[in-house]
Amino acid sequence: MLKHKGHSSKKNNLAINAVALQDHILHDLQLRNLSVADHSKTQVQKKENKSLKRDAKAIIDTGLKKTTQCPKLEDSEKEYVLDPKPPPLTLAQKLGLIGPPPPPLSSDEWEKVKQRSLLQGDSVQPCPICKEDFELRPQVLLSCSHVFHRACLQAFEKFTNKKTCPLCRKNQYETRVIHDGARLFRIKCATRIQACWRGYVVRKWYQNLRKTVPPTDAKLRKKFFEKKFPLLVPIQNGQFYPSACSFRRTAAAPRLPSESHHFFLAVLA
């Protein structure tokens, strides 16, 4: 009888272990709690919408102005964790057949993960899924220090129906919203704008310099003063006289005095 009882207890333990493992595999494959695809939030929103429709009442306008409270502006650079509460332990984990999931990362551990990501330069490089720059789109950091677009990771989780990192295949990672890519993109845009403005200022300064300061080369210097004084036409012996068009414009155009001749000759020298 004792032998039969020992056999039956072993069979029961094997059956319980097999059921526990099957239950754990089913829970692992279903992945009810995906970090980026928050199904719980959508369910709460649907319930709230239904309750609002039921409790709808007519509102009488009294004509009095109501004081509206301004919504508090949240910090756009604030980082936060997206993962919901960890699921309860399965029967296999309670029996010790499979190790329990790791505890959620603390703030110090997240800082170490972020520093590792910065050293790798993940935010500078494009997203590994869509191969596009992060720019101002939402960006998420995984507990394995890899960085993706939030929308790309959400689409990847829905397509594969698994919570594994697209690069290192780590299971049951944690996600955190960061803004390193957006910050780098703003710095890049600011440097481009500043470079364009500095180039515009230098070009304007050089054009003004060419118009005001005569060149040192003799030929260029001659052209410079011809453009400056179009009514003066040089003739022989290095003297300048008014052109024919000036006589047409004015009836009596006096000749330039000798002092002005010496002045222009000194300038052209």
PDB file of N, CA and C in Angstrom, residues 105-146:
ATOM      1  N   LEU A 105      13.403  48.100 -12.432  1.00  0.00           N
ATOM      2  CA  LEU A 105      14.621  48.883 -12.230  1.00  0.00           C
ATOM      3  C   LEU A 105      14.334  50.124 -11.399  1.00  0.00           C
ATOM      4  N   SER A 106      15.287  50.474 -10.567  1.00  0.00           N
ATOM      5  CA  SER A 106      15.184  51.701  -9.781  1.00  0.00           C
ATOM      6  C   SER A 106      15.687  52.887 -10.606  1.00  0.00           C
ATOM      7  N   SER A 107      15.574  54.087 -10.033  1.00  0.00           N
ATOM      8  CA  SER A 107      16.012  55.287 -10.758  1.00  0.00           C
ATOM      9  C   SER A 107      17.525  55.275 -10.999  1.00  0.00           C
ATOM     10  N   ASP A 108      18.284  54.782 -10.018  1.00  0.00           N
ATOM     11  CA  ASP A 108      19.742  54.702 -10.203  1.00  0.00           C
ATOM     12  C   ASP A 108      20.110  53.704 -11.300  1.00  0.00           C
ATOM     13  N   GLU A 109      19.412  52.584 -11.335  1.00  0.00           N
ATOM     14  CA  GLU A 109      19.683  51.592 -12.384  1.00  0.00           C
ATOM     15  C   GLU A 109      19.314  52.131 -13.760  1.00  0.00           C
ATOM     16  N   TRP A 110      18.228  52.913 -13.838  1.00  0.00           N
ATOM     17  CA  TRP A 110      17.856  53.531 -15.115  1.00  0.00           C
ATOM     18  C   TRP A 110      18.920  54.526 -15.564  1.00  0.00           C
ATOM     19  N   GLU A 111      19.514  55.248 -14.613  1.00  0.00           N
ATOM     20  CA  GLU A 111      20.585  56.183 -14.968  1.00  0.00           C
ATOM     21  C   GLU A 111      21.790  55.447 -15.545  1.00  0.00           C
ATOM     22  N   LYS A 112      22.122  54.292 -14.970  1.00  0.00           N
ATOM     23  CA  LYS A 112      23.234  53.500 -15.507  1.00  0.00           C
ATOM     24  C   LYS A 112      22.923  53.002 -16.918  1.00  0.00           C
ATOM     25  N   VAL A 113      21.671  52.568 -17.128  1.00  0.00           N
ATOM     26  CA  VAL A 113      21.275  52.102 -18.464  1.00  0.00           C
ATOM     27  C   VAL A 113      21.357  53.246 -19.472  1.00  0.00           C
ATOM     28  N   LYS A 114      20.933  54.441 -19.042  1.00  0.00           N
ATOM     29  CA  LYS A 114      20.973  55.596 -19.947  1.00  0.00           C
ATOM     30  C   LYS A 114      22.411  55.996 -20.267  1.00  0.00           C
ATOM     31  N   GLN A 115      23.284  55.951 -19.275  1.00  0.00           N
ATOM     32  CA  GLN A 115      24.690  56.264 -19.525  1.00  0.00           C
ATOM     33  C   GLN A 115      25.309  55.269 -20.501  1.00  0.00           C
ATOM     34  N   ARG A 116      24.941  54.002 -20.380  1.00  0.00           N
ATOM     35  CA  ARG A 116      25.438  52.995 -21.320  1.00  0.00           C
ATOM     36  C   ARG A 116      24.942  53.284 -22.732  1.00  0.00           C
ATOM     37  N   SER A 117      23.683  53.716 -22.849  1.00  0.00           N
ATOM     38  CA  SER A 117      23.136  54.046 -24.165  1.00  0.00           C
ATOM     39  C   SER A 117      23.831  55.265 -24.762  1.00  0.00           C
ATOM     40  N   LEU A 118      24.143  56.258 -23.916  1.00  0.00           N
ATOM     41  CA  LEU A 118      24.843  57.448 -24.409  1.00  0.00           C
ATOM     42  C   LEU A 118      26.253  57.107 -24.876  1.00  0.00           C
ATOM     43  N   LEU A 119      26.926  56.218 -24.157  1.00  0.00           N
ATOM     44  CA  LEU A 119      28.266  55.806 -24.581  1.00  0.00           C
ATOM     45  C   LEU A 119      28.225  55.057 -25.910  1.00  0.00           C
ATOM     46  N   GLN A 120      27.167  54.290 -26.142  1.00  0.00           N
ATOM     47  CA  GLN A 120      27.026  53.582 -27.416  1.00  0.00           C
ATOM     48  C   GLN A 120      26.627  54.514 -28.555  1.00  0.00           C
ATOM     49  N   GLY A 121      26.073  55.697 -28.223  1.00  0.00           N
ATOM     50  CA  GLY A 121      25.644  56.638 -29.259  1.00  0.00           C
ATOM     51  C   GLY A 121      24.389  56.207 -29.980  1.00  0.00           C
ATOM     52  N   ASP A 122      23.453  55.562 -29.252  1.00  0.00           N
ATOM     53  CA  ASP A 122      22.229  55.083 -29.903  1.00  0.00           C
ATOM     54  C   ASP A 122      21.320  56.221 -30.336  1.00  0.00           C
ATOM     55  N   SER A 123      21.262  57.311 -29.547  1.00  0.00           N
ATOM     56  CA  SER A 123      20.377  58.427 -29.891  1.00  0.00           C
ATOM     57  C   SER A 123      20.887  59.211 -31.091  1.00  0.00           C
ATOM     58  N   VAL A 124      22.192  59.160 -31.341  1.00  0.00           N
ATOM     59  CA  VAL A 124      22.755  59.866 -32.504  1.00  0.00           C
ATOM     60  C   VAL A 124      22.455  59.100 -33.786  1.00  0.00           C
ATOM     61  N   GLN A 125      22.465  57.790 -33.706  1.00  0.00           N
ATOM     62  CA  GLN A 125      22.201  56.958 -34.878  1.00  0.00           C
ATOM     63  C   GLN A 125      20.697  56.857 -35.139  1.00  0.00           C
ATOM     64  N   PRO A 126      20.284  56.479 -36.359  1.00  0.00           N
ATOM     65  CA  PRO A 126      18.849  56.335 -36.648  1.00  0.00           C
ATOM     66  C   PRO A 126      18.231  55.161 -35.908  1.00  0.00           C
ATOM     67  N   CYS A 127      16.913  55.117 -35.906  1.00  0.00           N
ATOM     68  CA  CYS A 127      16.176  54.029 -35.252  1.00  0.00           C
ATOM     69  C   CYS A 127      16.492  52.710 -35.955  1.00  0.00           C
ATOM     70  N   PRO A 128      16.824  51.641 -35.225  1.00  0.00           N
ATOM     71  CA  PRO A 128      17.166  50.369 -35.880  1.00  0.00           C
ATOM     72  C   PRO A 128      16.012  49.728 -36.636  1.00  0.00           C
ATOM     73  N   ILE A 129      14.771  50.097 -36.340  1.00  0.00           N
ATOM     74  CA  ILE A 129      13.620  49.464 -36.994  1.00  0.00           C
ATOM     75  C   ILE A 129      13.283  50.170 -38.302  1.00  0.00           C
ATOM     76  N   CYS A 130      13.078  51.485 -38.254  1.00  0.00           N
ATOM     77  CA  CYS A 130      12.662  52.229 -39.456  1.00  0.00           C
ATOM     78  C   CYS A 130      13.824  52.903 -40.170  1.00  0.00           C
ATOM     79  N   LYS A 131      15.023  52.910 -39.572  1.00  0.00           N
ATOM     80  CA  LYS A 131      16.220  53.514 -40.173  1.00  0.00           C
ATOM     81  C   LYS A 131      16.040  55.004 -40.455  1.00  0.00           C
ATOM     82  N   GLU A 132      15.276  55.692 -39.613  1.00  0.00           N
ATOM     83  CA  GLU A 132      15.096  57.135 -39.721  1.00  0.00           C
ATOM     84  C   GLU A 132      15.575  57.794 -38.433  1.00  0.00           C
ATOM     85  N   ASP A 133      15.944  59.081 -38.539  1.00  0.00           N
ATOM     86  CA  ASP A 133      16.401  59.809 -37.359  1.00  0.00           C
ATOM     87  C   ASP A 133      15.257  59.971 -36.360  1.00  0.00           C
ATOM     88  N   PHE A 134      15.619  60.130 -35.090  1.00  0.00           N
ATOM     89  CA  PHE A 134      14.597  60.238 -34.050  1.00  0.00           C
ATOM     90  C   PHE A 134      13.864  61.572 -34.121  1.00  0.00           C
ATOM     91  N   GLU A 135      14.594  62.657 -34.400  1.00  0.00           N
ATOM     92  CA  GLU A 135      14.013  63.995 -34.516  1.00  0.00           C
ATOM     93  C   GLU A 135      13.165  64.306 -33.281  1.00  0.00           C
ATOM     94  N   LEU A 136      11.930  64.788 -33.476  1.00  0.00           N
ATOM     95  CA  LEU A 136      11.076  65.169 -32.351  1.00  0.00           C
ATOM     96  C   LEU A 136      10.026  64.124 -32.023  1.00  0.00           C
ATOM     97  N   ARG A 137      10.121  62.944 -32.620  1.00  0.00           N
ATOM     98  CA  ARG A 137       9.132  61.899 -32.353  1.00  0.00           C
ATOM     99  C   ARG A 137       9.427  61.195 -31.033  1.00  0.00           C
ATOM    100  N   PRO A 138       8.396  60.617 -30.384  1.00  0.00           N
ATOM    101  CA  PRO A 138       8.615  59.954 -29.085  1.00  0.00           C
ATOM    102  C   PRO A 138       9.649  58.844 -29.197  1.00  0.00           C
ATOM    103  N   GLN A 139      10.476  58.754 -28.173  1.00  0.00           N
ATOM    104  CA  GLN A 139      11.606  57.830 -28.160  1.00  0.00           C
ATOM    105  C   GLN A 139      11.584  57.045 -26.854  1.00  0.00           C
ATOM    106  N   VAL A 140      11.880  55.753 -26.924  1.00  0.00           N
ATOM    107  CA  VAL A 140      11.859  54.901 -25.731  1.00  0.00           C
ATOM    108  C   VAL A 140      13.218  54.222 -25.564  1.00  0.00           C
ATOM    109  N   LEU A 141      13.599  54.067 -24.303  1.00  0.00           N
ATOM    110  CA  LEU A 141      14.830  53.369 -23.925  1.00  0.00           C
ATOM    111  C   LEU A 141      14.450  52.069 -23.230  1.00  0.00           C
ATOM    112  N   LEU A 142      15.021  50.965 -23.685  1.00  0.00           N
ATOM    113  CA  LEU A 142      14.752  49.666 -23.075  1.00  0.00           C
ATOM    114  C   LEU A 142      15.754  49.395 -21.957  1.00  0.00           C
ATOM    115  N   SER A 143      15.397  48.452 -21.098  1.00  0.00           N
ATOM    116  CA  SER A 143      16.280  48.105 -19.978  1.00  0.00           C
ATOM    117  C   SER A 143      17.576  47.454 -20.448  1.00  0.00           C
ATOM    118  N   CYS A 144      17.638  47.040 -21.717  1.00  0.00           N
ATOM    119  CA  CYS A 144      18.873  46.486 -22.290  1.00  0.00           C
ATOM    120  C   CYS A 144      19.719  47.570 -22.955  1.00  0.00           C
ATOM    121  N   SER A 145      19.357  48.856 -22.751  1.00  0.00           N
ATOM    122  CA  SER A 145      20.078  50.049 -23.225  1.00  0.00           C
ATOM    123  C   SER A 145      19.923  50.301 -24.720  1.00  0.00           C
ATOM    124  N   HIS A 146      18.976  49.651 -25.393  1.00  0.00           N
ATOM    125  CA  HIS A 146      18.712  49.938 -26.803  1.00  0.00           C
ATOM    126  C   HIS A 146      17.584  50.961 -26.928  1.00  0.00           C
TER     127      HIS A 146
END
